[in-house]
JSON list of C-alpha atoms in Angstrom, two decimals:
[
{"chain": "A", "resi": 1, "resn": "MET", "atom": "CA", "xyz": [5.45, -28.03, -6.45]},
{"chain": "A", "resi": 2, "resn": "SER", "atom": "CA", "xyz": [3.02, -25.25, -7.33]},
{"chain": "A", "resi": 3, "resn": "GLY", "atom": "CA", "xyz": [2.20, -21.94, -5.71]},
{"chain": "A", "resi": 4, "resn": "ILE", "atom": "CA", "xyz": [-1.18, -20.21, -5.93]},
{"chain": "A", "resi": 5, "resn": "LEU", "atom": "CA", "xyz": [-1.64, -16.61, -4.89]},
{"chain": "A", "resi": 6, "resn": "ASN", "atom": "CA", "xyz": [-4.24, -15.38, -2.44]},
{"chain": "A", "resi": 7, "resn": "GLY", "atom": "CA", "xyz": [-7.43, -13.90, -3.81]},
{"chain": "A", "resi": 8, "resn": "VAL", "atom": "CA", "xyz": [-9.27, -10.66, -3.07]},
{"chain": "A", "resi": 9, "resn": "ASP", "atom": "CA", "xyz": [-12.92, -10.94, -2.07]},
{"chain": "A", "resi": 10, "resn": "GLU", "atom": "CA", "xyz": [-14.31, -8.28, -4.37]},
{"chain": "A", "resi": 11, "resn": "LYS", "atom": "CA", "xyz": [-17.66, -8.28, -2.56]},
{"chain": "A", "resi": 12, "resn": "ILE", "atom": "CA", "xyz": [-15.79, -6.73, 0.38]},
{"chain": "A", "resi": 13, "resn": "TRP", "atom": "CA", "xyz": [-12.75, -5.05, -1.17]},
{"chain": "A", "resi": 14, "resn": "ASN", "atom": "CA", "xyz": [-13.81, -3.02, -4.19]},
{"chain": "A", "resi": 15, "resn": "PRO", "atom": "CA", "xyz": [-13.55, 0.78, -4.37]},
{"chain": "A", "resi": 16, "resn": "GLU", "atom": "CA", "xyz": [-16.46, 0.90, -6.81]},
{"chain": "A", "resi": 17, "resn": "SER", "atom": "CA", "xyz": [-18.92, -0.51, -4.26]},
{"chain": "A", "resi": 18, "resn": "ASP", "atom": "CA", "xyz": [-17.20, -0.06, -0.88]},
{"chain": "A", "resi": 19, "resn": "LEU", "atom": "CA", "xyz": [-19.78, 1.62, 1.38]},
{"chain": "A", "resi": 20, "resn": "LEU", "atom": "CA", "xyz": [-17.08, 2.34, 3.97]},
{"chain": "A", "resi": 21, "resn": "LEU", "atom": "CA", "xyz": [-15.53, 4.95, 1.67]},
{"chain": "A", "resi": 22, "resn": "ALA", "atom": "CA", "xyz": [-16.59, 8.59, 1.66]},
{"chain": "A", "resi": 23, "resn": "SER", "atom": "CA", "xyz": [-16.34, 8.53, -2.14]},
{"chain": "A", "resi": 24, "resn": "ARG", "atom": "CA", "xyz": [-16.45, 5.44, -4.33]},
{"chain": "A", "resi": 25, "resn": "TYR", "atom": "CA", "xyz": [-14.46, 5.30, -7.56]},
{"chain": "A", "resi": 26, "resn": "THR", "atom": "CA", "xyz": [-13.14, 3.17, -10.42]},
{"chain": "A", "resi": 27, "resn": "ARG", "atom": "CA", "xyz": [-9.96, 3.22, -12.48]},
{"chain": "A", "resi": 28, "resn": "ASP", "atom": "CA", "xyz": [-11.79, 5.61, -14.83]},
{"chain": "A", "resi": 29, "resn": "THR", "atom": "CA", "xyz": [-12.94, 7.97, -12.05]},
{"chain": "A", "resi": 30, "resn": "LEU", "atom": "CA", "xyz": [-9.79, 8.13, -9.94]},
{"chain": "A", "resi": 31, "resn": "GLU", "atom": "CA", "xyz": [-10.31, 11.83, -9.29]},
{"chain": "A", "resi": 32, "resn": "GLU", "atom": "CA", "xyz": [-13.03, 10.76, -6.83]},
{"chain": "A", "resi": 33, "resn": "LYS", "atom": "CA", "xyz": [-10.34, 9.17, -4.65]},
{"chain": "A", "resi": 34, "resn": "ALA", "atom": "CA", "xyz": [-9.24, 12.66, -3.54]},
{"chain": "A", "resi": 35, "resn": "GLU", "atom": "CA", "xyz": [-12.20, 13.05, -1.18]},
{"chain": "A", "resi": 36, "resn": "ASN", "atom": "CA", "xyz": [-11.20, 9.83, 0.59]},
{"chain": "A", "resi": 37, "resn": "LYS", "atom": "CA", "xyz": [-7.72, 11.25, 1.09]},
{"chain": "A", "resi": 38, "resn": "ARG", "atom": "CA", "xyz": [-9.13, 14.46, 2.53]},
{"chain": "A", "resi": 39, "resn": "GLN", "atom": "CA", "xyz": [-11.36, 12.56, 4.95]},
{"chain": "A", "resi": 40, "resn": "LEU", "atom": "CA", "xyz": [-8.48, 10.29, 5.98]},
{"chain": "A", "resi": 41, "resn": "GLN", "atom": "CA", "xyz": [-6.21, 13.25, 6.64]},
{"chain": "A", "resi": 42, "resn": "ILE", "atom": "CA", "xyz": [-8.88, 14.79, 8.87]},
{"chain": "A", "resi": 43, "resn": "ALA", "atom": "CA", "xyz": [-9.49, 11.52, 10.72]},
{"chain": "A", "resi": 44, "resn": "MET", "atom": "CA", "xyz": [-5.77, 10.98, 11.36]},
{"chain": "A", "resi": 45, "resn": "GLY", "atom": "CA", "xyz": [-5.06, 14.57, 12.41]},
{"chain": "A", "resi": 46, "resn": "LEU", "atom": "CA", "xyz": [-2.96, 15.24, 9.33]},
{"chain": "A", "resi": 47, "resn": "LYS", "atom": "CA", "xyz": [-2.75, 18.51, 7.47]},
{"chain": "A", "resi": 48, "resn": "VAL", "atom": "CA", "xyz": [-5.28, 18.47, 4.64]},
{"chain": "A", "resi": 49, "resn": "ASN", "atom": "CA", "xyz": [-3.12, 18.75, 1.54]},
{"chain": "A", "resi": 50, "resn": "ASP", "atom": "CA", "xyz": [-3.70, 17.00, -1.76]},
{"chain": "A", "resi": 51, "resn": "LYS", "atom": "CA", "xyz": [-0.29, 18.07, -3.07]},
{"chain": "A", "resi": 52, "resn": "VAL", "atom": "CA", "xyz": [1.77, 15.74, -0.85]},
{"chain": "A", "resi": 53, "resn": "PRO", "atom": "CA", "xyz": [1.85, 11.93, -1.02]},
{"chain": "A", "resi": 54, "resn": "LEU", "atom": "CA", "xyz": [0.15, 10.14, 1.86]},
{"chain": "A", "resi": 55, "resn": "PHE", "atom": "CA", "xyz": [1.90, 6.89, 2.77]},
{"chain": "A", "resi": 56, "resn": "ALA", "atom": "CA", "xyz": [0.07, 4.32, 4.89]},
{"chain": "A", "resi": 57, "resn": "VAL", "atom": "CA", "xyz": [0.67, 1.23, 6.99]},
{"chain": "A", "resi": 58, "resn": "VAL", "atom": "CA", "xyz": [-2.01, -1.31, 7.93]},
{"chain": "A", "resi": 59, "resn": "SER", "atom": "CA", "xyz": [-0.15, -4.10, 9.66]},
{"chain": "A", "resi": 60, "resn": "ARG", "atom": "CA", "xyz": [0.91, -5.97, 12.72]},
{"chain": "A", "resi": 61, "resn": "LEU", "atom": "CA", "xyz": [3.79, -3.96, 14.15]},
{"chain": "A", "resi": 62, "resn": "THR", "atom": "CA", "xyz": [6.54, -6.57, 14.09]},
{"chain": "A", "resi": 63, "resn": "ASN", "atom": "CA", "xyz": [10.05, -6.90, 12.72]},
{"chain": "A", "resi": 64, "resn": "GLN", "atom": "CA", "xyz": [8.85, -9.69, 10.41]},
{"chain": "A", "resi": 65, "resn": "LYS", "atom": "CA", "xyz": [6.57, -7.13, 8.76]},
{"chain": "A", "resi": 66, "resn": "GLY", "atom": "CA", "xyz": [9.53, -4.72, 8.46]},
{"chain": "A", "resi": 67, "resn": "LEU", "atom": "CA", "xyz": [7.92, -1.98, 10.53]},
{"chain": "A", "resi": 68, "resn": "ASP", "atom": "CA", "xyz": [11.21, -1.23, 12.25]},
{"chain": "A", "resi": 69, "resn": "LEU", "atom": "CA", "xyz": [12.50, -0.26, 8.79]},
{"chain": "A", "resi": 70, "resn": "VAL", "atom": "CA", "xyz": [9.58, 2.14, 8.33]},
{"chain": "A", "resi": 71, "resn": "LEU", "atom": "CA", "xyz": [10.32, 3.77, 11.67]},
{"chain": "A", "resi": 72, "resn": "GLU", "atom": "CA", "xyz": [13.99, 4.15, 10.74]},
{"chain": "A", "resi": 73, "resn": "ALA", "atom": "CA", "xyz": [13.21, 5.54, 7.28]},
{"chain": "A", "resi": 74, "resn": "LEU", "atom": "CA", "xyz": [10.43, 7.84, 8.51]},
{"chain": "A", "resi": 75, "resn": "PRO", "atom": "CA", "xyz": [12.60, 10.97, 8.98]},
{"chain": "A", "resi": 76, "resn": "GLY", "atom": "CA", "xyz": [13.62, 10.79, 5.32]},
{"chain": "A", "resi": 77, "resn": "LEU", "atom": "CA", "xyz": [10.00, 10.41, 4.22]},
{"chain": "A", "resi": 78, "resn": "LEU", "atom": "CA", "xyz": [8.95, 13.42, 6.28]},
{"chain": "A", "resi": 79, "resn": "GLU", "atom": "CA", "xyz": [11.88, 15.57, 5.14]},
{"chain": "A", "resi": 80, "resn": "GLN", "atom": "CA", "xyz": [10.58, 15.21, 1.59]},
{"chain": "A", "resi": 81, "resn": "GLY", "atom": "CA", "xyz": [7.18, 16.47, 2.68]},
{"chain": "A", "resi": 82, "resn": "GLY", "atom": "CA", "xyz": [5.30, 13.19, 2.85]},
{"chain": "A", "resi": 83, "resn": "GLN", "atom": "CA", "xyz": [2.71, 12.11, 5.38]},
{"chain": "A", "resi": 84, "resn": "LEU", "atom": "CA", "xyz": [2.22, 8.79, 7.18]},
{"chain": "A", "resi": 85, "resn": "ALA", "atom": "CA", "xyz": [-1.03, 7.23, 8.43]},
{"chain": "A", "resi": 86, "resn": "LEU", "atom": "CA", "xyz": [-0.55, 4.06, 10.47]},
{"chain": "A", "resi": 87, "resn": "LEU", "atom": "CA", "xyz": [-3.08, 1.55, 11.77]},
{"chain": "A", "resi": 88, "resn": "GLY", "atom": "CA", "xyz": [-1.71, -1.43, 13.66]},
{"chain": "A", "resi": 89, "resn": "ALA", "atom": "CA", "xyz": [-0.61, -3.01, 16.90]},
{"chain": "A", "resi": 90, "resn": "GLY", "atom": "CA", "xyz": [2.11, -5.35, 18.07]},
{"chain": "A", "resi": 91, "resn": "ASP", "atom": "CA", "xyz": [5.61, -4.86, 19.44]},
{"chain": "A", "resi": 92, "resn": "PRO", "atom": "CA", "xyz": [5.37, -2.31, 22.29]},
{"chain": "A", "resi": 93, "resn": "VAL", "atom": "CA", "xyz": [8.71, -0.79, 21.28]},
{"chain": "A", "resi": 94, "resn": "LEU", "atom": "CA", "xyz": [7.44, -0.14, 17.75]},
{"chain": "A", "resi": 95, "resn": "GLN", "atom": "CA", "xyz": [4.12, 1.15, 19.05]},
{"chain": "A", "resi": 96, "resn": "GLU", "atom": "CA", "xyz": [5.90, 3.65, 21.27]},
{"chain": "A", "resi": 97, "resn": "GLY", "atom": "CA", "xyz": [8.23, 4.63, 18.45]},
{"chain": "A", "resi": 98, "resn": "PHE", "atom": "CA", "xyz": [5.40, 5.49, 16.08]},
{"chain": "A", "resi": 99, "resn": "LEU", "atom": "CA", "xyz": [3.41, 7.27, 18.79]},
{"chain": "A", "resi": 100, "resn": "ALA", "atom": "CA", "xyz": [6.49, 9.36, 19.58]},
{"chain": "A", "resi": 101, "resn": "ALA", "atom": "CA", "xyz": [6.87, 10.19, 15.88]},
{"chain": "A", "resi": 102, "resn": "ALA", "atom": "CA", "xyz": [3.24, 11.33, 15.76]},
{"chain": "A", "resi": 103, "resn": "ALA", "atom": "CA", "xyz": [3.77, 13.54, 18.80]},
{"chain": "A", "resi": 104, "resn": "GLU", "atom": "CA", "xyz": [6.95, 15.00, 17.32]},
{"chain": "A", "resi": 105, "resn": "HIS", "atom": "CA", "xyz": [5.45, 15.59, 13.86]},
{"chain": "A", "resi": 106, "resn": "PRO", "atom": "CA", "xyz": [1.82, 16.66, 14.30]},
{"chain": "A", "resi": 107, "resn": "GLY", "atom": "CA", "xyz": [0.08, 17.10, 10.99]},
{"chain": "A", "resi": 108, "resn": "GLN", "atom": "CA", "xyz": [2.52, 14.78, 9.24]},
{"chain": "A", "resi": 109, "resn": "VAL", "atom": "CA", "xyz": [2.22, 11.51, 11.17]},
{"chain": "A", "resi": 110, "resn": "GLY", "atom": "CA", "xyz": [-1.05, 10.00, 12.36]},
{"chain": "A", "resi": 111, "resn": "VAL", "atom": "CA", "xyz": [-1.13, 6.77, 14.38]},
{"chain": "A", "resi": 112, "resn": "GLN", "atom": "CA", "xyz": [-3.97, 4.57, 15.58]},
{"chain": "A", "resi": 113, "resn": "ILE", "atom": "CA", "xyz": [-2.89, 1.63, 17.72]},
{"chain": "A", "resi": 114, "resn": "GLY", "atom": "CA", "xyz": [-5.16, -1.36, 17.24]},
{"chain": "A", "resi": 115, "resn": "TYR", "atom": "CA", "xyz": [-6.99, -2.79, 14.26]},
{"chain": "A", "resi": 116, "resn": "HIS", "atom": "CA", "xyz": [-10.36, -1.72, 12.92]},
{"chain": "A", "resi": 117, "resn": "GLU", "atom": "CA", "xyz": [-11.58, -3.40, 9.74]},
{"chain": "A", "resi": 118, "resn": "ALA", "atom": "CA", "xyz": [-13.76, -0.49, 8.69]},
{"chain": "A", "resi": 119, "resn": "PHE", "atom": "CA", "xyz": [-10.96, 2.03, 9.17]},
{"chain": "A", "resi": 120, "resn": "SER", "atom": "CA", "xyz": [-8.55, -0.13, 7.16]},
{"chain": "A", "resi": 121, "resn": "HIS", "atom": "CA", "xyz": [-10.90, 0.35, 4.19]},
{"chain": "A", "resi": 122, "resn": "ARG", "atom": "CA", "xyz": [-10.77, 4.12, 4.69]},
{"chain": "A", "resi": 123, "resn": "ILE", "atom": "CA", "xyz": [-6.98, 4.02, 4.74]},
{"chain": "A", "resi": 124, "resn": "MET", "atom": "CA", "xyz": [-6.82, 1.91, 1.59]},
{"chain": "A", "resi": 125, "resn": "GLY", "atom": "CA", "xyz": [-9.23, 4.23, -0.17]},
{"chain": "A", "resi": 126, "resn": "GLY", "atom": "CA", "xyz": [-7.54, 7.44, 0.94]},
{"chain": "A", "resi": 127, "resn": "ALA", "atom": "CA", "xyz": [-3.80, 6.80, 0.94]},
{"chain": "A", "resi": 128, "resn": "ASP", "atom": "CA", "xyz": [-1.54, 7.20, -2.08]},
{"chain": "A", "resi": 129, "resn": "VAL", "atom": "CA", "xyz": [1.02, 4.51, -1.16]},
{"chain": "A", "resi": 130, "resn": "ILE", "atom": "CA", "xyz": [0.66, 1.43, 1.06]},
{"chain": "A", "resi": 131, "resn": "LEU", "atom": "CA", "xyz": [3.92, 0.30, 2.67]},
{"chain": "A", "resi": 132, "resn": "VAL", "atom": "CA", "xyz": [4.51, -3.48, 2.88]},
{"chain": "A", "resi": 133, "resn": "PRO", "atom": "CA", "xyz": [8.25, -3.88, 3.67]},
{"chain": "A", "resi": 134, "resn": "SER", "atom": "CA", "xyz": [8.06, -7.45, 5.01]},
{"chain": "A", "resi": 135, "resn": "ARG", "atom": "CA", "xyz": [11.21, -9.45, 5.62]},
{"chain": "A", "resi": 136, "resn": "PHE", "atom": "CA", "xyz": [9.30, -12.51, 4.38]},
{"chain": "A", "resi": 137, "resn": "GLU", "atom": "CA", "xyz": [5.76, -12.89, 3.10]},
{"chain": "A", "resi": 138, "resn": "PRO", "atom": "CA", "xyz": [4.38, -16.14, 1.61]},
{"chain": "A", "resi": 139, "resn": "CYS", "atom": "CA", "xyz": [1.77, -14.13, -0.29]},
{"chain": "A", "resi": 140, "resn": "GLY", "atom": "CA", "xyz": [0.05, -11.33, 1.60]},
{"chain": "A", "resi": 141, "resn": "LEU", "atom": "CA", "xyz": [-3.21, -9.51, 0.99]},
{"chain": "A", "resi": 142, "resn": "THR", "atom": "CA", "xyz": [-2.40, -5.91, 1.87]},
{"chain": "A", "resi": 143, "resn": "GLN", "atom": "CA", "xyz": [-0.55, -5.25, -1.39]},
{"chain": "A", "resi": 144, "resn": "LEU", "atom": "CA", "xyz": [-3.44, -6.82, -3.33]},
{"chain": "A", "resi": 145, "resn": "TYR", "atom": "CA", "xyz": [-5.90, -4.47, -1.67]},
{"chain": "A", "resi": 146, "resn": "GLY", "atom": "CA", "xyz": [-3.57, -1.60, -2.55]},
{"chain": "A", "resi": 147, "resn": "LEU", "atom": "CA", "xyz": [-3.55, -2.60, -6.21]},
{"chain": "A", "resi": 148, "resn": "LYS", "atom": "CA", "xyz": [-7.33, -2.90, -6.25]},
{"chain": "A", "resi": 149, "resn": "TYR", "atom": "CA", "xyz": [-7.76, 0.56, -4.71]},
{"chain": "A", "resi": 150, "resn": "GLY", "atom": "CA", "xyz": [-5.11, 2.36, -6.78]},
{"chain": "A", "resi": 151, "resn": "THR", "atom": "CA", "xyz": [-3.05, 2.85, -3.62]},
{"chain": "A", "resi": 152, "resn": "LEU", "atom": "CA", "xyz": [0.34, 1.95, -5.00]},
{"chain": "A", "resi": 153, "resn": "PRO", "atom": "CA", "xyz": [2.09, -0.80, -3.00]},
{"chain": "A", "resi": 154, "resn": "LEU", "atom": "CA", "xyz": [5.67, -0.20, -1.93]},
{"chain": "A", "resi": 155, "resn": "VAL", "atom": "CA", "xyz": [7.00, -3.65, -1.10]},
{"chain": "A", "resi": 156, "resn": "ARG", "atom": "CA", "xyz": [10.17, -5.61, -0.52]},
{"chain": "A", "resi": 157, "resn": "ARG", "atom": "CA", "xyz": [11.09, -8.16, -3.18]},
{"chain": "A", "resi": 158, "resn": "THR", "atom": "CA", "xyz": [10.19, -11.32, -1.27]},
{"chain": "A", "resi": 159, "resn": "GLY", "atom": "CA", "xyz": [7.65, -14.12, -1.59]},
{"chain": "A", "resi": 160, "resn": "GLY", "atom": "CA", "xyz": [4.23, -13.17, -2.86]},
{"chain": "A", "resi": 161, "resn": "LEU", "atom": "CA", "xyz": [5.06, -9.47, -2.75]},
{"chain": "A", "resi": 162, "resn": "ALA", "atom": "CA", "xyz": [7.57, -9.99, -5.55]},
{"chain": "A", "resi": 163, "resn": "ASP", "atom": "CA", "xyz": [5.02, -12.09, -7.47]},
{"chain": "A", "resi": 164, "resn": "THR", "atom": "CA", "xyz": [2.28, -9.47, -7.42]},
{"chain": "A", "resi": 165, "resn": "VAL", "atom": "CA", "xyz": [3.88, -6.01, -7.66]},
{"chain": "A", "resi": 166, "resn": "SER", "atom": "CA", "xyz": [5.94, -4.74, -10.60]},
{"chain": "A", "resi": 167, "resn": "ASP", "atom": "CA", "xyz": [8.36, -1.93, -9.86]},
{"chain": "A", "resi": 168, "resn": "SER", "atom": "CA", "xyz": [7.88, 1.44, -11.55]},
{"chain": "A", "resi": 169, "resn": "SER", "atom": "CA", "xyz": [11.25, 1.23, -13.24]},
{"chain": "A", "resi": 170, "resn": "LEU", "atom": "CA", "xyz": [11.79, 3.03, -16.54]},
{"chain": "A", "resi": 171, "resn": "GLU", "atom": "CA", "xyz": [11.64, -0.31, -18.37]},
{"chain": "A", "resi": 172, "resn": "ASN", "atom": "CA", "xyz": [8.40, -1.39, -16.69]},
{"chain": "A", "resi": 173, "resn": "LEU", "atom": "CA", "xyz": [6.85, 2.03, -17.25]},
{"chain": "A", "resi": 174, "resn": "ALA", "atom": "CA", "xyz": [7.71, 1.79, -20.94]},
{"chain": "A", "resi": 175, "resn": "ASP", "atom": "CA", "xyz": [6.26, -1.73, -21.10]},
{"chain": "A", "resi": 176, "resn": "GLY", "atom": "CA", "xyz": [3.08, -0.66, -19.32]},
{"chain": "A", "resi": 177, "resn": "ILE", "atom": "CA", "xyz": [3.42, -3.16, -16.47]},
{"chain": "A", "resi": 178, "resn": "ALA", "atom": "CA", "xyz": [4.47, -0.92, -13.55]},
{"chain": "A", "resi": 179, "resn": "SER", "atom": "CA", "xyz": [2.11, -1.22, -10.57]},
{"chain": "A", "resi": 180, "resn": "GLY", "atom": "CA", "xyz": [4.06, 0.00, -7.53]},
{"chain": "A", "resi": 181, "resn": "PHE", "atom": "CA", "xyz": [7.53, 0.18, -6.02]},
{"chain": "A", "resi": 182, "resn": "VAL", "atom": "CA", "xyz": [9.85, -2.69, -5.10]},
{"chain": "A", "resi": 183, "resn": "PHE", "atom": "CA", "xyz": [13.05, -2.61, -3.05]},
{"chain": "A", "resi": 184, "resn": "GLU", "atom": "CA", "xyz": [15.60, -5.36, -2.60]},
{"chain": "A", "resi": 185, "resn": "ASP", "atom": "CA", "xyz": [17.44, -5.31, 0.71]},
{"chain": "A", "resi": 186, "resn": "SER", "atom": "CA", "xyz": [15.91, -5.58, 4.16]},
{"chain": "A", "resi": 187, "resn": "ASN", "atom": "CA", "xyz": [17.29, -2.31, 5.50]},
{"chain": "A", "resi": 188, "resn": "ALA", "atom": "CA", "xyz": [16.04, 1.23, 5.94]},
{"chain": "A", "resi": 189, "resn": "TRP", "atom": "CA", "xyz": [18.34, 2.68, 3.27]},
{"chain": "A", "resi": 190, "resn": "SER", "atom": "CA", "xyz": [16.92, 0.39, 0.58]},
{"chain": "A", "resi": 191, "resn": "LEU", "atom": "CA", "xyz": [13.38, 1.25, 1.70]},
{"chain": "A", "resi": 192, "resn": "LEU", "atom": "CA", "xyz": [14.15, 4.97, 1.68]},
{"chain": "A", "resi": 193, "resn": "ARG", "atom": "CA", "xyz": [15.48, 4.79, -1.88]},
{"chain": "A", "resi": 194, "resn": "ALA", "atom": "CA", "xyz": [12.16, 3.26, -2.95]},
{"chain": "A", "resi": 195, "resn": "ILE", "atom": "CA", "xyz": [10.29, 5.99, -1.07]},
{"chain": "A", "resi": 196, "resn": "ARG", "atom": "CA", "xyz": [12.35, 8.59, -2.93]},
{"chain": "A", "resi": 197, "resn": "ARG", "atom": "CA", "xyz": [11.43, 6.95, -6.24]},
{"chain": "A", "resi": 198, "resn": "ALA", "atom": "CA", "xyz": [7.79, 7.20, -5.19]},
{"chain": "A", "resi": 199, "resn": "PHE", "atom": "CA", "xyz": [8.27, 10.95, -4.70]},
{"chain": "A", "resi": 200, "resn": "VAL", "atom": "CA", "xyz": [9.80, 11.22, -8.17]},
{"chain": "A", "resi": 201, "resn": "LEU", "atom": "CA", "xyz": [6.79, 9.48, -9.73]},
{"chain": "A", "resi": 202, "resn": "TRP", "atom": "CA", "xyz": [4.44, 11.61, -7.61]},
{"chain": "A", "resi": 203, "resn": "SER", "atom": "CA", "xyz": [5.99, 14.71, -9.19]},
{"chain": "A", "resi": 204, "resn": "ARG", "atom": "CA", "xyz": [4.66, 13.42, -12.55]},
{"chain": "A", "resi": 205, "resn": "PRO", "atom": "CA", "xyz": [0.87, 13.35, -11.96]},
{"chain": "A", "resi": 206, "resn": "SER", "atom": "CA", "xyz": [-0.04, 11.93, -15.36]},
{"chain": "A", "resi": 207, "resn": "LEU", "atom": "CA", "xyz": [2.48, 9.12, -14.95]},
{"chain": "A", "resi": 208, "resn": "TRP", "atom": "CA", "xyz": [1.28, 8.44, -11.40]},
{"chain": "A", "resi": 209, "resn": "ARG", "atom": "CA", "xyz": [-2.29, 8.17, -12.68]},
{"chain": "A", "resi": 210, "resn": "PHE", "atom": "CA", "xyz": [-1.12, 5.81, -15.43]},
{"chain": "A", "resi": 211, "resn": "VAL", "atom": "CA", "xyz": [0.47, 3.47, -12.87]},
{"chain": "A", "resi": 212, "resn": "GLN", "atom": "CA", "xyz": [-2.64, 3.64, -10.69]},
{"chain": "A", "resi": 213, "resn": "ARG", "atom": "CA", "xyz": [-4.77, 2.52, -13.61]},
{"chain": "A", "resi": 214, "resn": "GLN", "atom": "CA", "xyz": [-2.35, -0.28, -14.42]},
{"chain": "A", "resi": 215, "resn": "ALA", "atom": "CA", "xyz": [-2.50, -1.45, -10.80]},
{"chain": "A", "resi": 216, "resn": "MET", "atom": "CA", "xyz": [-6.29, -1.38, -10.69]},
{"chain": "A", "resi": 217, "resn": "ALA", "atom": "CA", "xyz": [-6.53, -3.33, -13.94]},
{"chain": "A", "resi": 218, "resn": "MET", "atom": "CA", "xyz": [-4.74, -6.31, -12.40]},
{"chain": "A", "resi": 219, "resn": "ASP", "atom": "CA", "xyz": [-6.99, -9.22, -11.44]},
{"chain": "A", "resi": 220, "resn": "PHE", "atom": "CA", "xyz": [-6.20, -10.98, -8.18]},
{"chain": "A", "resi": 221, "resn": "SER", "atom": "CA", "xyz": [-9.78, -11.97, -7.44]},
{"chain": "A", "resi": 222, "resn": "TRP", "atom": "CA", "xyz": [-10.78, -15.31, -5.94]},
{"chain": "A", "resi": 223, "resn": "GLN", "atom": "CA", "xyz": [-12.16, -16.23, -9.36]},
{"chain": "A", "resi": 224, "resn": "VAL", "atom": "CA", "xyz": [-8.61, -16.22, -10.71]},
{"chain": "A", "resi": 225, "resn": "ALA", "atom": "CA", "xyz": [-7.27, -18.15, -7.69]},
{"chain": "A", "resi": 226, "resn": "ALA", "atom": "CA", "xyz": [-10.09, -20.71, -7.98]},
{"chain": "A", "resi": 227, "resn": "LYS", "atom": "CA", "xyz": [-9.27, -21.26, -11.65]},
{"chain": "A", "resi": 228, "resn": "SER", "atom": "CA", "xyz": [-5.63, -21.91, -10.71]},
{"chain": "A", "resi": 229, "resn": "TYR", "atom": "CA", "xyz": [-6.70, -24.46, -8.09]},
{"chain": "A", "resi": 230, "resn": "ARG", "atom": "CA", "xyz": [-8.99, -26.18, -10.58]},
{"chain": "A", "resi": 231, "resn": "GLU", "atom": "CA", "xyz": [-6.26, -26.41, -13.22]},
{"chain": "A", "resi": 232, "resn": "LEU", "atom": "CA", "xyz": [-3.83, -27.79, -10.63]},
{"chain": "A", "resi": 233, "resn": "TYR", "atom": "CA", "xyz": [-6.28, -30.48, -9.52]},
{"chain": "A", "resi": 234, "resn": "TYR", "atom": "CA", "xyz": [-6.87, -31.51, -13.13]},
{"chain": "A", "resi": 235, "resn": "ARG", "atom": "CA", "xyz": [-3.12, -31.91, -13.67]},
{"chain": "A", "resi": 236, "resn": "LEU", "atom": "CA", "xyz": [-2.90, -34.13, -10.59]},
{"chain": "A", "resi": 237, "resn": "LYS", "atom": "CA", "xyz": [-5.61, -36.52, -11.75]}
]
């Protein structure tokens, strides 16, 4: 049995050429990403502030995707000064919960119910962290887009999420392989601990930039996936 990861279509998802972004950038010009954050904050009704981390969700709002955990952990994220931008639709209870949070915390929480492909690009280009706390995920694409855009994925250790994101632990930072944040247990406390670790890394701008560059250097393009398929077919001959 073999597993092959999804691939990113770099003709569509590439911050260097993405015409849906206010400001295009590469791993060597990451300072240009700041304008995307500013534009996203304006679009989502958030306070324009480049000093606080902007967390994002682009997802179906379901328990399988772990969005109930995000809602439960949200007060802790906001207490630390973070912001949340959410684009998604699904469970009416979760929708109402996030809309209520946006009403209660204007300037810190922005919510758009529904899905808009173009706006998902703007979120990926402008956010600092993309939350993917799925209870199970065979592979997933959202975290791969996050890596490509230097929007650090914060994921649960399951399925393809565990295969594609390396936690920013001290060991991984020292080895130069950190690319995001990974938490173990499917509960809000475990998620919140990972969020707190993201805040710690955020407080070290040079280290944050280092991890961004590591993430953007990873290659999860369809060219890599196609090569894996080809090698598998050859082995089966």
